[in-house]
Amino acid sequence: MIPELGHYALILALAVALAQSIVPLWGARRGDPAMMAVGPSTALAQFVLVLVAFVALIGAYLQSDFSVLNVWENSHSAKPLLYKISGAWGNHEGSMILWVLILAFFGGLVAAFGTNLPDTLRATVLSVQAWISAVFLLFILGTSNPFLRIAAAPAEGRDLNPILQDPGLAFHPPLLYAGYVGFSIAFSFAVAALIEGRVDAAWARWVRPWTLAAWCFLTLGISLGSYWAYYELGWGGWWFWDPVENASFLPWLSGTALLHSAIVMEKRNALKVWTILLAILTFSLSLLGTFLVRSGVLTSVHTFASDPTRGVFILAILVLAVGGALSLFAWRAGSLQAGGVFAPISREGTLVLNNLLLSAACGVVFVGTLYPLALEALTGAKISVGAPFFDATFAPIMVPLLIAVPFGPMLAWKRGDLLAVSQRLMAAAGIALAVMIGVYAFSVGGPVLAPVGIGIGAWLILGAASEIVFRTKLFSGPLGVGLRRAAGLPRSAWGTALAHAGVGVTVIGIVAVTAYESEKIVSMSPRDTLSIAGYELTLDGFAPRQGPNYRDSVAHFTIRRGGSEIGDLDPARRVYLATGRQTTETAIRTFGFSQLYLSLGDSGETGSIAVRAYYKPFVTLIWLGTVVMVLGGVVSLSDRRLRVGAPRRLRTASAVPAE
């Protein structure tokens, strides 16, 4: 009965979404308040209905109801509770329910908290948001119904893909989807603004918080997915330029450009056309990522579906949404008025440079990801585009961008003084240069440009600190006065500095682990010792370990340094009982910001086992930096000046009656 309730809730949600997509928009065009008021109520109703369907699906998983096809294919009665819940979205059908739920949730937020938006704009935004919901609900009901029944219910399920039975993959998809779908609000605002023919600084102020929130979620989702691949797949890497990884990276690059472009539009009423286009393209790239993951055109551990019918349906959604929005953009863009004028050397100028370089980087990743697919479709030839291509093309674009980042916040609007800003950044540049020279002097081996990369990371961190010091005049007077100024700084200023510093932290981690990591692959038997980066790892032996739905063969290693025992590592080979599938369970030990990393390979005939060992210097800075970036975004969102929407104009006082 519960699955049928979920199915009917989806059907009702589709009907509500269709009403929401038509009535408020019609009302906005006619100026009818009653019709426009349908938008918020239907948006909230749609969210409740999709939530009912999602809870029904989770309920079927919790009850191990194997009469439901989706549950039978992706669950098992012995599976831990966390993975029973996450199994609901660890497959194609369930993940699409989660997608639509988040889409409806964001629409509900606009309905509930967008009361300070102009009525016509809010009605139009909610209608556009409903168009997206309606086509995805139609897609789910037509090709991906998660509530299909099996006539004769099996006694046991087939279990979830073993590599998805991990805490990282339990939380990675919801965060990633919150980022993907969050950009739909910017898309809806952009289309609504084009329909109304009005784009101004207030529009940018309304869009910025939604874009920033989506960017924070997407950053967390990508970071968590990266760390999951690092420790779960046993390859020892944190990023592989996998096409599906790139599919999530594309909207992140475009969304970062959109954030900075919206700042220029809000502060200077400039870059209107470009900001609208970025809002459309960012969500379009999110839809592209959905198509790549679910169409079967890619083979990856991340993909969910290989049914060409579903892929064609999603491609039709992509063409309809992107083509329609871009056609509307082409029709309306010429009527948008030009904004404020500014000099090349200004804060606006650095933000434009930021946009150009981020867009170029996005274009490189886009071409490198889709060119092999296009070539195979047109000629049948298969080629692989991997790290060498991206390293040779992406890095040269990002280096000048990273060097320019500290200048932007310290330049004045409209016209800036580059010489004065350079003088303020002189101390940061000097310390970054000293770091560069120090790394070069003390490093052994590694690429000769690695110290330059670490120096750039230090430059970003010190540049962010210099901005705060300059704005608070921390060392230009009494310390107490400077601290009070720091406390009085807008939270958005602190958030910007934190986000830029987080980029620097991540850059240092990337460069250090790429240039200076150590790797050894050996065959070991009990009592053998492996030496790596000054550590000695002794294999003490093997032991079995029983889990709720798996069996491990655990290898115990003792870690010594300088003859003293400092810890242990327990990598394992895991077999899942329901399917017989095997996985590698890595063991990681953290020392400061660096890590020892062990994974096991195949066993030999003499009782030996293949061992892959890494020492990864400063690798944790990669993910620590992303956390700092997100913290910066959250701090900016907490700024009252960045609240959703703009304040309503105060009503004029009524005239005093004449005596």
XYZ file of C-alpha atoms in Angstrom:
659
model
C 0.000 0.000 0.000
C 2.842 2.422 0.811
C 4.426 2.134 -2.686
C 1.050 2.840 -4.290
C 0.690 5.904 -2.070
C 4.092 7.130 -3.274
C 3.116 6.491 -6.902
C -0.149 8.416 -6.585
C 1.688 11.250 -4.827
C 3.966 11.573 -7.863
C 0.972 11.681 -10.204
C -0.663 14.391 -8.098
C 2.658 16.285 -7.948
C 2.759 16.265 -11.765
C -0.771 17.665 -11.932
C 0.090 20.369 -9.392
C 3.313 21.219 -11.259
C 1.379 21.637 -14.509
C -1.065 24.005 -12.780
C 1.850 25.893 -11.228
C 3.553 26.227 -14.588
C 0.536 27.865 -16.257
C -1.746 29.734 -13.866
C 0.760 32.091 -12.107
C 2.454 32.970 -15.401
C -0.875 33.775 -17.002
C -1.802 35.813 -13.950
C 1.482 37.736 -14.119
C 0.807 38.648 -17.725
C -2.762 39.760 -16.928
C -1.843 41.435 -13.643
C -4.311 39.191 -11.780
C -3.276 38.887 -8.070
C -5.517 35.872 -7.459
C -3.937 33.861 -10.258
C -0.419 34.894 -9.213
C -1.203 33.740 -5.663
C -1.641 30.203 -7.023
C 2.148 29.980 -7.490
C 3.249 29.876 -3.820
C 0.464 27.518 -2.720
C 1.042 25.049 -5.551
C 4.826 25.182 -5.041
C 4.403 24.198 -1.385
C 1.845 21.524 -2.292
C 4.183 20.085 -4.911
C 6.995 19.860 -2.355
C 4.750 18.045 0.144
C 3.583 15.543 -2.487
C 7.104 14.727 -3.717
C 8.224 14.436 -0.087
C 5.439 11.884 0.506
C 6.671 9.877 -2.496
C 10.272 10.017 -1.296
C 9.344 8.946 2.241
C 7.275 6.096 0.775
C 10.295 4.882 -1.189
C 12.527 5.025 1.889
C 9.814 3.180 3.833
C 9.873 0.378 1.266
C 13.646 0.103 1.689
C 13.442 0.103 5.490
C 10.839 -2.678 5.391
C 12.895 -4.647 2.817
C 9.771 -4.832 0.649
C 11.193 -6.923 -2.185
C 7.869 -6.887 -3.999
C 9.018 -3.448 -5.191
C 11.355 -3.946 -8.138
C 13.604 -1.031 -7.190
C 14.075 -2.345 -3.643
C 14.776 -5.871 -4.856
C 17.429 -4.661 -7.291
C 19.240 -2.392 -4.814
C 18.786 -3.711 -1.282
C 19.218 -6.699 1.018
C 17.709 -7.524 4.397
C 21.171 -7.801 6.024
C 22.295 -4.403 4.785
C 23.067 -1.818 7.538
C 20.364 0.768 8.232
C 22.372 3.686 6.774
C 22.743 1.918 3.439
C 19.105 0.852 3.376
C 18.238 4.551 3.533
C 20.938 5.708 1.110
C 20.072 2.816 -1.204
C 16.863 4.714 -1.956
C 18.928 7.208 -3.966
C 21.842 4.915 -4.849
C 20.138 3.975 -8.121
C 18.719 5.728 -11.138
C 15.018 5.780 -10.211
C 15.523 6.790 -6.591
C 18.115 9.417 -7.460
C 15.626 11.079 -9.801
C 13.045 11.234 -6.985
C 15.704 12.923 -4.833
C 16.462 15.324 -7.704
C 12.817 16.373 -8.031
C 12.432 16.588 -4.240
C 15.293 19.081 -4.017
C 13.884 20.948 -7.026
C 10.503 21.212 -5.296
C 12.194 22.168 -2.033
C 13.945 25.146 -3.625
C 10.687 26.168 -5.269
C 9.016 25.958 -1.872
C 11.722 28.181 -0.393
C 11.044 30.845 -3.016
C 7.332 30.552 -2.259
C 7.834 30.810 1.499
C 10.633 33.382 1.723
C 10.284 35.334 -1.502
C 7.525 37.577 -0.200
C 9.702 40.642 -0.760
C 9.973 39.888 -4.481
C 7.718 41.764 -6.894
C 4.560 39.696 -7.280
C 4.910 39.282 -11.022
C 8.546 38.208 -10.774
C 7.834 35.641 -8.053
C 4.912 34.220 -10.005
C 6.998 33.920 -13.153
C 9.964 32.359 -11.314
C 7.698 29.753 -9.708
C 6.138 28.965 -13.085
C 9.518 28.423 -14.727
C 10.587 26.263 -11.780
C 7.401 24.231 -12.247
C 8.186 23.666 -15.937
C 11.407 21.944 -14.889
C 9.625 19.898 -12.212
C 6.876 18.849 -14.603
C 9.202 17.448 -17.262
C 11.243 15.521 -14.695
C 8.118 14.145 -13.018
C 6.892 13.081 -16.453
C 10.283 11.448 -17.049
C 10.051 9.535 -13.757
C 6.481 8.350 -14.302
C 7.092 7.466 -17.937
C 10.481 5.727 -17.832
C 11.795 5.507 -14.264
C 8.978 4.640 -11.892
C 10.590 3.504 -8.606
C 7.343 1.925 -7.329
C 6.892 -0.864 -9.887
C 5.809 -4.133 -8.287
C 7.019 -7.690 -8.879
C 4.174 -10.207 -9.246
C 5.910 -12.898 -7.168
C 7.941 -11.145 -4.461
C 11.440 -12.673 -4.042
C 12.513 -13.726 -0.553
C 15.733 -11.694 -0.701
C 17.152 -8.711 -2.567
C 20.154 -8.457 -4.881
C 21.946 -5.891 -2.635
C 23.307 -2.439 -3.402
C 26.454 -1.969 -5.458
C 29.235 -2.609 -2.892
C 31.238 0.514 -3.680
C 28.137 2.575 -2.873
C 27.876 1.045 0.603
C 30.015 3.720 2.157
C 29.230 6.792 4.311
C 30.760 9.084 1.693
C 28.343 7.849 -0.974
C 25.443 8.074 1.447
C 25.828 11.877 1.643
C 27.608 12.725 -1.619
C 24.547 12.518 -3.962
C 22.213 14.712 -1.841
C 24.886 17.412 -1.554
C 25.728 17.210 -5.248
C 22.072 17.377 -6.264
C 21.471 20.318 -3.931
C 24.192 22.096 -5.905
C 22.937 21.006 -9.319
C 19.312 21.772 -8.580
C 20.097 24.922 -6.599
C 21.304 26.533 -9.806
C 17.803 25.982 -11.196
C 16.684 28.993 -9.132
C 19.201 31.238 -10.900
C 18.011 29.739 -14.191
C 14.361 30.405 -13.304
C 15.167 33.968 -12.256
C 17.042 34.516 -15.528
C 14.207 33.186 -17.692
C 11.641 35.122 -15.652
C 13.651 38.330 -16.061
C 13.840 37.772 -19.823
C 10.104 37.133 -20.006
C 9.411 40.332 -18.078
C 12.117 42.232 -19.964
C 13.527 43.710 -16.766
C 17.005 42.994 -15.433
C 18.552 45.331 -12.886
C 20.729 45.452 -9.785
C 17.833 44.330 -7.576
C 17.518 41.188 -9.705
C 21.192 40.400 -9.074
C 20.682 40.924 -5.355
C 17.837 38.405 -5.356
C 19.822 35.849 -7.350
C 23.129 36.017 -5.454
C 22.062 34.197 -2.245
C 20.504 31.314 -4.186
C 23.578 30.998 -6.385
C 25.925 31.143 -3.400
C 23.950 28.480 -1.527
C 23.990 26.184 -4.583
C 27.730 26.800 -5.011
C 28.376 25.822 -1.367
C 26.419 22.582 -1.737
C 28.123 21.714 -5.023
C 31.570 22.421 -3.557
C 30.842 20.113 -0.609
C 29.415 17.450 -2.921
C 32.429 17.468 -5.248
C 34.831 17.464 -2.291
C 33.101 14.542 -0.593
C 32.992 12.611 -3.861
C 36.696 13.257 -4.362
C 37.538 11.975 -0.893
C 35.313 8.932 -1.404
C 37.118 8.032 -4.631
C 40.451 8.598 -2.854
C 39.899 6.090 -0.047
C 37.248 3.732 -1.429
C 38.455 2.862 -4.933
C 41.996 2.069 -3.785
C 43.676 3.940 -6.647
C 45.408 6.401 -4.386
C 44.269 9.484 -6.312
C 41.868 12.260 -5.430
C 40.948 13.374 -8.992
C 41.161 11.460 -12.260
C 39.536 13.811 -14.791
C 36.895 11.130 -15.150
C 34.105 12.372 -17.479
C 31.548 12.113 -14.687
C 33.829 14.050 -12.341
C 34.141 16.666 -15.048
C 30.350 16.745 -15.390
C 30.097 18.101 -11.841
C 33.130 20.365 -12.237
C 31.666 22.197 -15.251
C 28.719 23.816 -13.397
C 31.070 24.581 -10.485
C 33.346 26.620 -12.763
C 30.415 28.326 -14.451
C 28.667 28.906 -11.113
C 31.821 30.497 -9.683
C 31.880 32.872 -12.661
C 28.169 33.597 -12.137
C 28.762 34.518 -8.490
C 31.423 37.058 -9.393
C 29.459 38.428 -12.343
C 26.382 38.938 -10.145
C 28.518 41.041 -7.781
C 29.368 43.436 -10.617
C 25.742 43.566 -11.682
C 24.531 44.275 -8.143
C 27.153 46.903 -7.299
C 27.541 48.626 -10.669
C 24.443 47.536 -12.656
C 26.820 46.217 -15.337
C 27.359 42.866 -17.143
C 23.602 42.287 -17.366
C 23.630 40.233 -20.552
C 26.618 38.188 -19.442
C 25.148 37.437 -16.010
C 21.843 36.274 -17.498
C 23.717 34.047 -19.953
C 25.838 32.540 -17.166
C 22.705 31.785 -15.125
C 21.268 29.881 -18.078
C 24.498 28.064 -18.921
C 25.256 27.030 -15.340
C 22.011 25.124 -14.903
C 22.318 23.837 -18.462
C 25.661 22.286 -17.489
C 23.949 20.732 -14.462
C 21.413 19.156 -16.812
C 24.257 18.016 -19.046
C 25.839 16.262 -16.076
C 22.521 14.526 -15.398
C 22.368 13.376 -19.012
C 25.934 12.043 -18.991
C 25.443 10.092 -15.757
C 22.099 8.538 -16.709
C 22.194 8.105 -20.477
C 24.673 5.257 -20.705
C 26.987 7.225 -23.028
C 29.676 7.049 -20.342
C 31.152 4.069 -18.536
C 32.090 5.028 -15.000
C 31.739 3.881 -11.404
C 29.535 6.964 -10.967
C 26.946 6.189 -13.641
C 23.466 4.953 -12.731
C 21.794 3.870 -15.951
C 22.599 2.396 -19.343
C 19.125 2.525 -20.907
C 19.277 4.518 -24.166
C 15.536 5.311 -23.923
C 16.093 7.195 -20.696
C 19.074 8.949 -22.222
C 17.017 10.167 -25.175
C 14.326 11.474 -22.813
C 16.861 13.403 -20.725
C 18.503 14.687 -23.904
C 15.095 15.973 -25.016
C 14.706 17.750 -21.649
C 18.181 19.230 -22.071
C 17.467 20.452 -25.598
C 14.072 21.850 -24.594
C 15.348 23.699 -21.507
C 18.608 24.966 -22.969
C 17.259 25.644 -26.443
C 14.182 27.423 -25.143
C 16.110 29.547 -22.655
C 18.811 30.476 -25.173
C 16.188 31.324 -27.800
C 14.467 33.607 -25.323
C 17.857 35.091 -24.463
C 18.620 35.746 -28.140
C 15.238 37.441 -28.545
C 15.477 39.634 -25.442
C 19.206 40.281 -24.979
C 19.266 43.175 -27.420
C 16.650 45.050 -25.408
C 18.624 44.969 -22.158
C 20.104 48.328 -21.324
C 23.836 48.694 -20.869
C 25.028 49.206 -17.300
C 27.686 51.304 -15.630
C 30.991 52.117 -17.306
C 34.261 51.192 -15.597
C 37.985 51.314 -16.275
C 39.953 48.109 -17.010
C 41.950 48.654 -13.800
C 39.127 48.451 -11.264
C 37.369 45.885 -9.157
C 34.916 45.361 -11.995
C 37.847 44.811 -14.341
C 39.339 42.052 -12.179
C 35.938 40.380 -11.907
C 35.597 40.473 -15.690
C 39.065 38.894 -15.967
C 37.932 36.289 -13.450
C 34.904 35.524 -15.628
C 36.931 35.295 -18.830
C 39.476 32.875 -17.360
C 36.882 30.731 -15.580
C 34.838 30.549 -18.775
C 37.934 29.553 -20.746
C 38.747 26.863 -18.166
C 35.150 25.636 -18.339
C 35.426 25.494 -22.127
C 38.606 23.414 -21.932
C 37.001 20.889 -19.587
C 33.849 20.824 -21.735
C 35.780 20.092 -24.940
C 38.039 17.522 -23.289
C 35.036 15.712 -21.847
C 32.676 15.714 -24.831
C 35.078 15.585 -27.784
C 35.745 11.821 -27.453
C 31.988 11.174 -27.287
C 31.295 13.358 -30.330
C 34.152 11.773 -32.289
C 32.916 8.261 -31.534
C 29.356 9.174 -32.482
C 30.438 10.715 -35.809
C 33.279 8.422 -36.900
C 33.230 5.385 -34.623
C 36.805 6.109 -33.533
C 37.528 5.803 -29.820
C 40.064 8.039 -28.124
C 40.849 8.761 -24.500
C 41.370 12.283 -23.180
C 42.935 12.181 -19.736
C 45.143 13.998 -17.289
C 47.935 14.991 -19.749
C 45.489 17.020 -21.850
C 43.818 18.711 -18.884
C 47.097 19.388 -17.080
C 48.537 21.017 -20.192
C 45.484 23.179 -20.912
C 43.689 23.814 -17.614
C 46.650 24.783 -15.427
C 47.986 27.595 -17.696
C 44.542 29.235 -17.593
C 44.200 28.986 -13.831
C 47.663 30.319 -12.908
C 47.032 33.936 -14.029
C 43.590 33.795 -12.430
C 45.058 32.735 -9.080
C 47.720 35.432 -9.266
C 45.069 38.099 -9.933
C 42.666 37.024 -7.155
C 44.203 39.064 -4.261
C 44.129 42.269 -6.322
C 40.375 42.248 -6.961
C 38.938 42.920 -3.471
C 41.508 45.669 -2.824
C 40.827 47.670 -5.996
C 38.225 50.421 -5.949
C 35.020 50.241 -7.944
C 34.892 52.041 -11.298
C 38.579 53.065 -11.316
C 41.365 51.570 -9.205
C 44.991 52.337 -8.406
C 47.022 49.265 -9.320
C 50.282 50.704 -7.969
C 48.760 51.454 -4.555
C 47.253 47.963 -4.324
C 50.588 46.409 -5.337
C 52.262 48.275 -2.497
C 49.673 46.982 -0.021
C 50.318 43.449 -1.242
C 54.093 43.804 -1.148
C 54.464 42.004 2.183
C 52.262 39.117 0.999
C 54.288 38.855 -2.215
C 57.578 38.874 -0.284
C 56.498 36.121 2.093
C 55.070 34.027 -0.773
C 58.381 34.401 -2.617
C 60.244 33.311 0.523
C 57.987 30.248 0.762
C 58.724 29.459 -2.862
C 62.490 29.712 -2.337
C 62.293 27.685 0.881
C 60.360 24.862 -0.777
C 62.834 24.819 -3.658
C 65.787 24.691 -1.262
C 64.464 21.890 0.938
C 62.552 19.756 -1.552
C 64.198 16.698 -3.010
C 63.015 15.674 -6.459
C 59.650 16.578 -7.896
C 58.797 18.959 -10.739
C 60.811 22.159 -10.769
C 57.611 24.231 -10.985
C 56.161 22.693 -7.811
C 57.642 25.427 -5.549
C 55.971 28.017 -7.798
C 52.610 26.331 -7.295
C 53.043 26.218 -3.517
C 54.114 29.859 -3.594
C 50.918 30.758 -5.482
C 48.874 28.976 -2.816
C 50.667 30.948 -0.103
C 50.080 34.138 -2.131
C 46.324 33.504 -2.112
C 46.246 32.937 1.659
C 48.438 35.937 2.438
C 46.543 38.094 -0.051
C 43.256 37.296 1.702
C 44.845 38.175 5.048
C 46.249 41.404 3.586
C 42.775 42.463 2.493
C 41.458 42.108 6.053
C 44.502 43.933 7.472
C 44.051 46.774 4.969
C 40.326 47.161 5.586
C 40.730 47.166 9.381
C 44.017 49.157 9.435
C 45.083 46.561 11.973
C 48.687 47.722 12.314
C 48.081 51.426 11.727
C 46.914 52.232 15.250
C 46.016 50.681 18.595
C 45.313 46.933 18.406
C 41.962 47.308 20.168
C 40.748 49.792 17.558
C 41.810 47.463 14.753
C 40.024 44.516 16.351
C 36.841 46.551 16.729
C 37.052 47.473 13.048
C 37.520 43.776 12.233
C 34.424 42.895 14.234
C 32.511 45.570 12.352
C 33.502 44.369 8.882
C 30.609 43.058 6.781
C 30.380 39.300 6.970
C 30.523 39.149 3.196
C 34.046 40.626 3.373
C 35.121 37.915 5.821
C 33.433 35.305 3.656
C 35.265 36.457 0.532
C 38.610 36.379 2.323
C 37.925 32.900 3.715
C 36.878 31.552 0.322
C 39.980 32.920 -1.400
C 42.222 31.597 1.392
C 40.528 28.197 1.037
C 41.468 28.137 -2.642
C 45.081 28.772 -1.602
C 44.996 25.919 0.920
C 43.640 23.539 -1.715
C 46.264 24.649 -4.254
C 49.070 23.903 -1.790
C 47.628 20.438 -1.126
C 47.233 19.660 -4.830
C 50.742 20.757 -5.753
C 52.437 19.084 -2.780
C 50.824 15.677 -3.185
C 51.190 15.715 -6.974
C 54.857 16.649 -6.903
C 56.240 14.956 -3.800
C 54.203 11.823 -3.065
C 56.015 8.479 -2.749
C 54.610 5.202 -4.073
C 55.679 1.572 -3.768
C 53.984 -1.562 -5.091
C 55.428 -4.771 -3.678
C 54.465 -8.353 -2.880
C 54.638 -9.036 0.863
C 54.375 -12.048 3.159
C 53.918 -12.014 6.951
C 56.898 -10.436 8.787
C 58.071 -8.630 5.644
C 58.835 -4.908 6.003
C 58.258 -2.097 3.520
C 60.091 1.237 3.798
C 58.582 4.414 2.394
C 59.326 8.099 3.105
C 61.134 7.261 6.349
C 58.384 4.957 7.654
C 58.718 1.186 8.085
C 55.566 -0.892 7.581
C 55.714 -4.497 8.833
C 53.066 -7.013 7.789
C 52.216 -8.922 10.973
C 49.644 -11.271 9.458
C 46.066 -11.727 8.308
C 42.810 -12.133 10.208
C 39.154 -12.623 9.176
C 36.471 -10.108 10.154
C 32.733 -10.575 9.813
C 30.421 -7.669 8.943
C 26.627 -7.505 8.731
C 26.566 -8.387 5.027
C 30.232 -8.929 4.153
C 33.387 -10.803 5.161
C 36.838 -9.168 5.362
C 40.330 -10.547 5.131
C 42.311 -7.979 7.121
C 46.063 -7.444 6.871
C 47.609 -5.913 9.988
C 50.613 -3.610 9.528
C 52.701 -2.018 12.282
C 54.141 1.438 11.561
C 57.580 2.358 12.870
C 59.691 5.465 12.453
C 63.242 5.674 13.725
C 62.782 2.252 15.314
C 59.795 3.354 17.446
C 56.287 2.009 16.941
C 53.899 4.878 16.152
C 50.711 3.188 14.952
C 49.153 0.526 12.759
C 47.177 0.114 9.550
C 44.546 -2.510 8.696
C 43.722 -2.634 4.974
C 41.354 -5.376 3.883
C 39.902 -7.308 0.996
C 36.097 -7.456 1.353
C 33.602 -9.934 -0.103
C 29.875 -9.123 -0.059
C 27.921 -12.275 0.733
C 24.806 -11.577 -1.353
C 26.615 -11.007 -4.639
C 30.138 -12.368 -4.114
C 31.559 -9.049 -5.318
C 34.910 -7.950 -3.901
C 36.124 -4.510 -2.906
C 39.369 -3.067 -1.564
C 39.154 -1.377 1.828
C 42.087 0.999 2.144
C 43.793 1.928 5.399
C 44.887 5.513 5.990
C 46.914 7.004 8.839
C 47.186 10.780 9.111
C 50.309 12.527 10.423
C 49.729 16.259 10.562
C 48.428 17.166 7.106
C 50.085 14.154 5.439
C 48.942 10.556 5.140
C 50.206 7.002 4.836
C 47.901 5.079 2.520
C 47.755 1.290 2.041
C 45.618 -0.867 -0.214
C 45.761 -4.576 -0.998
C 45.880 -6.313 -4.343
C 45.583 -9.951 -5.323
C 46.971 -12.786 -3.246
C 49.885 -14.880 -4.490
C 50.227 -18.648 -4.503
C 52.742 -18.643 -1.626
C 50.574 -16.720 0.818
C 51.922 -13.328 -0.237
C 49.772 -10.373 -1.216
C 50.281 -7.353 -3.447
C 50.528 -4.126 -1.435
C 50.260 -0.609 -2.792
C 51.734 1.937 -0.376
C 51.747 5.737 -0.644
C 53.059 8.591 1.388
C 51.018 11.661 0.494
C 52.453 14.924 1.861
C 49.878 17.611 2.734
C 47.113 15.729 0.943
C 44.482 16.619 3.556
C 44.889 20.295 2.644
C 42.962 19.554 -0.557
C 39.741 18.860 1.345
C 40.491 21.224 4.213
C 40.690 24.028 1.652
C 37.273 23.153 0.217
C 35.798 23.209 3.738
C 37.288 26.690 4.235
C 35.791 27.781 0.897
C 32.342 26.571 1.937
C 32.766 28.205 5.351
C 33.456 31.460 3.519
C 30.275 30.990 1.521
C 28.229 30.299 4.653
C 29.679 33.373 6.392
C 28.742 35.487 3.364
C 25.230 34.064 3.357
C 24.839 35.062 7.005
C 25.399 38.720 6.064
C 22.046 40.447 6.502
C 22.748 42.488 3.374
C 22.784 39.250 1.369
C 19.406 38.038 2.586
C 17.006 36.664 0.015
C 15.546 39.525 -1.953
C 15.654 43.231 -1.425
C 13.740 45.099 1.242
C 10.337 46.397 0.359
C 10.112 50.110 -0.054
C 8.605 51.800 2.967
C 5.051 52.765 2.366
C 4.558 56.473 2.290
C 2.773 57.820 5.281
C -0.830 58.614 4.665
C -1.668 62.267 4.383
C -2.704 64.023 7.567
C -6.356 65.053 7.346
C -6.896 68.748 7.086
C -8.208 70.426 10.199
